[in-house]
Tab-separated table of C-alpha atoms in Angstrom:
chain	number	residue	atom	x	y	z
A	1	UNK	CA	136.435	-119.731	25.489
A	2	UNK	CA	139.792	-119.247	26.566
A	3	UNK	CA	141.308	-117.161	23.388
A	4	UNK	CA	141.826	-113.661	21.880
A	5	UNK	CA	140.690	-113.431	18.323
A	6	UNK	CA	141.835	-110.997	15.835
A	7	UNK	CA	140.783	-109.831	12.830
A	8	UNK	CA	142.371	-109.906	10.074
A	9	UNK	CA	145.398	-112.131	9.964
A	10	UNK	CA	146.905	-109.800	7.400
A	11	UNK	CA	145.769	-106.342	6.141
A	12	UNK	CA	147.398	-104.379	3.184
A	13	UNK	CA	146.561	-100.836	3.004
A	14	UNK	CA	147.599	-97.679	1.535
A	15	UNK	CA	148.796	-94.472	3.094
A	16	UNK	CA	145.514	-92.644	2.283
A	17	UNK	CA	143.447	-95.585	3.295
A	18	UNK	CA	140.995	-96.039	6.270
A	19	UNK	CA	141.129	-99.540	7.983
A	20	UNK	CA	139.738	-101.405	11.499
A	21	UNK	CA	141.503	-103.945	13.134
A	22	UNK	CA	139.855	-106.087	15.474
A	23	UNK	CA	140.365	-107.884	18.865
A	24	UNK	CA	137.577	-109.744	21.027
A	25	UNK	CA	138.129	-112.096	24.300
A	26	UNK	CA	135.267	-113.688	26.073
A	27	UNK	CA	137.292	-114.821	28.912
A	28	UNK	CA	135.458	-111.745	31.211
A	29	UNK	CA	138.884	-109.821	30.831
A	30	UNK	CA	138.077	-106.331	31.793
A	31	UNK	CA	141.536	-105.056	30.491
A	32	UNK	CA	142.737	-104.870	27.433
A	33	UNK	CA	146.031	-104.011	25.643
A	34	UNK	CA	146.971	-103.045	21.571
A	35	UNK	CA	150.871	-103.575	21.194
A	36	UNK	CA	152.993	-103.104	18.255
A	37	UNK	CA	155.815	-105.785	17.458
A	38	UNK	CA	158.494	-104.949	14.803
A	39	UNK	CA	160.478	-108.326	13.581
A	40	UNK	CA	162.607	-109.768	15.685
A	41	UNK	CA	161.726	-107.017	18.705
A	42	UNK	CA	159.796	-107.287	21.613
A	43	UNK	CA	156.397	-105.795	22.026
A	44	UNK	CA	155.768	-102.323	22.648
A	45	UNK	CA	152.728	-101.191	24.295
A	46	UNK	CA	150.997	-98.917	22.422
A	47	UNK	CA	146.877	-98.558	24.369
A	48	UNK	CA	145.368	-99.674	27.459
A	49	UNK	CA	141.557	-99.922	28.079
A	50	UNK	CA	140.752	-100.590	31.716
A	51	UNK	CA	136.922	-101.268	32.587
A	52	UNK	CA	136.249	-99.762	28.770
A	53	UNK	CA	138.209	-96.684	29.650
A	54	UNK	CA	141.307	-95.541	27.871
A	55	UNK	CA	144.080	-95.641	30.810
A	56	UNK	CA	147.285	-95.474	29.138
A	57	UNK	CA	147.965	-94.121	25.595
A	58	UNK	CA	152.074	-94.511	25.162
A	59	UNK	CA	152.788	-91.359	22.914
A	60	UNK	CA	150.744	-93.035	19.499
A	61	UNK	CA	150.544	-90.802	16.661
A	62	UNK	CA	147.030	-89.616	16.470
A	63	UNK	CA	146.850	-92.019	12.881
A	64	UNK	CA	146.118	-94.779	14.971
A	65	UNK	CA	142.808	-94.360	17.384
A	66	UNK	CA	141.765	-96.827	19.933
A	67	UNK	CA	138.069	-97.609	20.617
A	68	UNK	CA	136.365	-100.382	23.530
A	69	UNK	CA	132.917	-100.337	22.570
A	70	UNK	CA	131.934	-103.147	25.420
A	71	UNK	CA	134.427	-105.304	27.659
A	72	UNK	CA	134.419	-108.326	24.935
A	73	UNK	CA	136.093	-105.732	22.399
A	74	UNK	CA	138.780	-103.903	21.273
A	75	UNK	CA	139.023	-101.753	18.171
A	76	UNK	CA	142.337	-99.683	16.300
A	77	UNK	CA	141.253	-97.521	13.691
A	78	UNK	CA	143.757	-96.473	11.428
A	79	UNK	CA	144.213	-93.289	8.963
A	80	UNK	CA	146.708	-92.243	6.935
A	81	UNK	CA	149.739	-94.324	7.732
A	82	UNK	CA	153.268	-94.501	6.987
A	83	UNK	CA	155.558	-97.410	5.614
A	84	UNK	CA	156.995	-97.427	8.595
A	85	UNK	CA	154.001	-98.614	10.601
A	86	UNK	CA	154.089	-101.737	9.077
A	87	UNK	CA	154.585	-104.434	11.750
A	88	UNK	CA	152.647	-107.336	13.814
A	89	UNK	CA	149.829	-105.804	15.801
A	90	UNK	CA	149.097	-107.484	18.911
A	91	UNK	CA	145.426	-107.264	21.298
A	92	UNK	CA	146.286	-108.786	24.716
A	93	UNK	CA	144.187	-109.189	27.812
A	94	UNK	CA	144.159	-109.956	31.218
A	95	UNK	CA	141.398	-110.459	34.372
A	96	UNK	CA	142.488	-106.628	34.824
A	97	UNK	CA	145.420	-104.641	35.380
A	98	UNK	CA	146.972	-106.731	37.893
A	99	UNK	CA	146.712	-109.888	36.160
A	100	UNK	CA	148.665	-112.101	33.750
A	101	UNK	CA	148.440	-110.590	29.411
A	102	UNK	CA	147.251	-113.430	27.337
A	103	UNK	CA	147.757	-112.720	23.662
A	104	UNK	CA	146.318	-112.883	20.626
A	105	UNK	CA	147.743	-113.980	17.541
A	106	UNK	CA	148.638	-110.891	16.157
A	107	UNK	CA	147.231	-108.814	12.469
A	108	UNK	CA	149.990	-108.374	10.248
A	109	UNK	CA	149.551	-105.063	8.936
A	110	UNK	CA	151.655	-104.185	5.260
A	111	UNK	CA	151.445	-99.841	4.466
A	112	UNK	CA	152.285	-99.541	0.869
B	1	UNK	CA	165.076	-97.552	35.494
B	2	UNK	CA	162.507	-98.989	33.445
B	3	UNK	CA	164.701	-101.563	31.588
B	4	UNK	CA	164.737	-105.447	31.243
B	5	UNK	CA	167.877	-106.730	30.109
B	6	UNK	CA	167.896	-109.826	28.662
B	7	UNK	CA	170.807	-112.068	27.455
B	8	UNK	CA	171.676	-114.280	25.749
B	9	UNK	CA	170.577	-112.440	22.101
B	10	UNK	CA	170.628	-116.464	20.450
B	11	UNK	CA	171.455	-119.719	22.055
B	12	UNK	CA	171.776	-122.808	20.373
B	13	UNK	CA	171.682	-126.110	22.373
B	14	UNK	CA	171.155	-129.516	21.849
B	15	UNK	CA	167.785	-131.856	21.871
B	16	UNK	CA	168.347	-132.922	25.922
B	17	UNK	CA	170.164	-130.332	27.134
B	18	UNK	CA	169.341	-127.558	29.614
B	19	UNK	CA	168.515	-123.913	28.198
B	20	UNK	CA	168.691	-121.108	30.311
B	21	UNK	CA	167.718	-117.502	29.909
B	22	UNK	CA	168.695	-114.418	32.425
B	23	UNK	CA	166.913	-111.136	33.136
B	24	UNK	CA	168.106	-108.386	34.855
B	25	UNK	CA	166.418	-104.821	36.451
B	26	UNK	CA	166.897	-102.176	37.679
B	27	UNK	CA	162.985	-101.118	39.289
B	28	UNK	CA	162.415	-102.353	42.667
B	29	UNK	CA	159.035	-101.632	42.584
B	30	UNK	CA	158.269	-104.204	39.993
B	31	UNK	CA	156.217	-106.630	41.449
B	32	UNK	CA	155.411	-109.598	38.546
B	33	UNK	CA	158.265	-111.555	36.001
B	34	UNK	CA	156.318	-113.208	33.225
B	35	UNK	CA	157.945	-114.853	30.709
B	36	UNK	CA	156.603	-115.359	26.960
B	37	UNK	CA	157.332	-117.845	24.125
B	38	UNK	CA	156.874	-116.625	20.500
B	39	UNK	CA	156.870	-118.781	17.537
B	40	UNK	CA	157.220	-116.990	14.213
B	41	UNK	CA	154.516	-115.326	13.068
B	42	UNK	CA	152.128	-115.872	16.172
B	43	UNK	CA	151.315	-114.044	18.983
B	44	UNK	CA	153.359	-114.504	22.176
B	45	UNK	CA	152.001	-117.233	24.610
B	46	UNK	CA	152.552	-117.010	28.491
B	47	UNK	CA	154.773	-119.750	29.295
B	48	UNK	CA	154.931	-118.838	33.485
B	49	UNK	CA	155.500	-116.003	35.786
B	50	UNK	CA	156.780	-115.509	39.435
B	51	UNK	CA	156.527	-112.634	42.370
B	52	UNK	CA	159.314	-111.651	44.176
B	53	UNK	CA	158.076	-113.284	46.756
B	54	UNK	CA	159.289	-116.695	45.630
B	55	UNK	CA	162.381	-117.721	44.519
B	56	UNK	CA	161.416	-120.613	42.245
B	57	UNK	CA	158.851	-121.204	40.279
B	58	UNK	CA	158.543	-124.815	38.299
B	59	UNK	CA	156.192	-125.626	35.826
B	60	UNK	CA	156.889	-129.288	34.074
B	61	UNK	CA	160.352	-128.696	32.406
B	62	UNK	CA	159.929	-124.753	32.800
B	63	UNK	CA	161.524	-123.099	35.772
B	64	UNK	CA	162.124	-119.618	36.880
B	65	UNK	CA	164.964	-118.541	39.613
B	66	UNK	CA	164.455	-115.555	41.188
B	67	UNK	CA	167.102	-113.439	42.925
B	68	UNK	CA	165.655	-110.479	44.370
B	69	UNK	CA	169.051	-108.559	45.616
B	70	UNK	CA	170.299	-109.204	42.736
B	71	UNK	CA	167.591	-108.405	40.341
B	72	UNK	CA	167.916	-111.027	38.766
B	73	UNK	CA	165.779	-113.693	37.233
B	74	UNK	CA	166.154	-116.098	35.027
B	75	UNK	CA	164.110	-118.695	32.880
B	76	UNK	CA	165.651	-122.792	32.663
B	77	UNK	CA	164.701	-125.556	30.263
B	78	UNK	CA	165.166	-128.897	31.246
B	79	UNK	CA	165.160	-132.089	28.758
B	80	UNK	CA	165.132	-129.252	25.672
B	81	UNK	CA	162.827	-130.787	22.450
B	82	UNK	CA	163.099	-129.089	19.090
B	83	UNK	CA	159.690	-127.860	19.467
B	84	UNK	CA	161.072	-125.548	22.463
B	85	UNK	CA	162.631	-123.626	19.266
B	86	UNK	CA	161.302	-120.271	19.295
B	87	UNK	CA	162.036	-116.528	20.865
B	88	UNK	CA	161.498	-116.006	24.769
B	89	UNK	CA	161.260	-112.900	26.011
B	90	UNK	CA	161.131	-111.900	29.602
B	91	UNK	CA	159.203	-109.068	31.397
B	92	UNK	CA	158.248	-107.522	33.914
B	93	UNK	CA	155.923	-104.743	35.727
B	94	UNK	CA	154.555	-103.087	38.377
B	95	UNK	CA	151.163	-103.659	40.269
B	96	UNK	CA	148.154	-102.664	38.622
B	97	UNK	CA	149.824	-100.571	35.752
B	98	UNK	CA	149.338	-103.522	33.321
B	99	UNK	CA	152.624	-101.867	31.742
B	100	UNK	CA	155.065	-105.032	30.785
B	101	UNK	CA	158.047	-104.072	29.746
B	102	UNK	CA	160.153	-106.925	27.660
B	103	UNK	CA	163.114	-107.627	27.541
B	104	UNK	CA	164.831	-107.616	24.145
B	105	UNK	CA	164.447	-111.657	23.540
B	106	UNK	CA	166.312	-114.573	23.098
B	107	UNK	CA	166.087	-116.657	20.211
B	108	UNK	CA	166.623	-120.107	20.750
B	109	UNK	CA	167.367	-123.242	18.399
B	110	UNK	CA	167.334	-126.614	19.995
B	111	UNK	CA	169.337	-129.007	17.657
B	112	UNK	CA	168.135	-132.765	17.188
């Protein structure tokens, strides 16, 4: 297996809503990356899990929470967002820090 | 210090043709240039990387120049298809951060 999956494609949610999006690799990746892609703008990095443990966390609003329950997984947990948040979320991984990002294909998350 | 610059914004160039694609920096201590390919609405794909320890990399028709007083690097196309349509974006970052930092893309449309 030589992919990372995400879950959903596309997620709708309201600003008082409670949602989960999803990332998994079984490539033995031991690093793992949430970004957050506005259109026609480049990635920004947004969390980085090394080994399961949170290593870089680039100024996110507390509405969006990271979690790495095990090395094969990668959760964002978000509360109470804004219109603004809407964009294309994107899980990436790599061997480990040092190592090339493969992505996944992205959730595309709509705040209403 | 931390920027990639990337130019052009939007090249257009026809099915056959050579496409190229610079970068420039301004942190010496970066150590690894990836470059991505992004079709709409997917995730971005790693198309191929160099260290500054090289000064060319070439993958099939993909090749990156490297110019390390300069800064600079840059991404050519040879033989460009229609299927090479898409957004590039180059990056770059500095051992065992796993922080990329993109450059702003380049949006490319190769004409038949």
């Amino acid at each position: 297996d030589t992919e990372v999956t995400q879950t959903p494609k596309h997620l709708v949610m309201g600003m008082t809503n409670k949602k989960s999006l999803k990332c998994e690799q079984h490539m033995g990746h031991r690093a793992m990356y949430w970004y957050k892609q506005k259109a026609k703008k480049p990635p920004e990095l947004m969390f980085v899990y090394s080994y399961e443990k949170l290593s870089i966390n680039e100024s996110v609003p507390s509405r969006f929470s990271p979690e790495c329950p095990n090395s094969s997984l990668l959760n964002l947990h978000l509360h109470a967002l804004q219109p603004e948040d809407s964009a294309l979320y994107l899980c990436a991984s790599s061997l480990d820090l040092t190592y090339e990002q493969y992505f996944g294909p992205g959730t595309r998350l709509t705040v209403t | 210090q931390q920027q990639v610059k990337q130019s052009p914004q939007s090249l257009i160039v026809q099915k056959g043709g050579i496409s190229i694609i610079n970068c420039a920096y301004e942190n010496t201590a970066f150590d690894y240039f990836p470059w991505y390919q992004q079709f709409p609405g997917k995730g971005p794909a790693l198309l191929i990387a160099i260290r500054p320890d090289v000064s060319e990399k070439k993958e099939g028709r993909f090749t990156i120049s490297f110019n390390k007083s300069a800064k600079q690097f840059s991404l050519h196309i040879m033989d460009s298809q229609p299927g090479d349509s898409a957004t590039y974006f180059c990056a770059a970052t500095r051992g065992g951060t796993g922080k990329l930092i993109f450059g702003q893309g380049t949006t490319l449309q190769v004409k038949p």
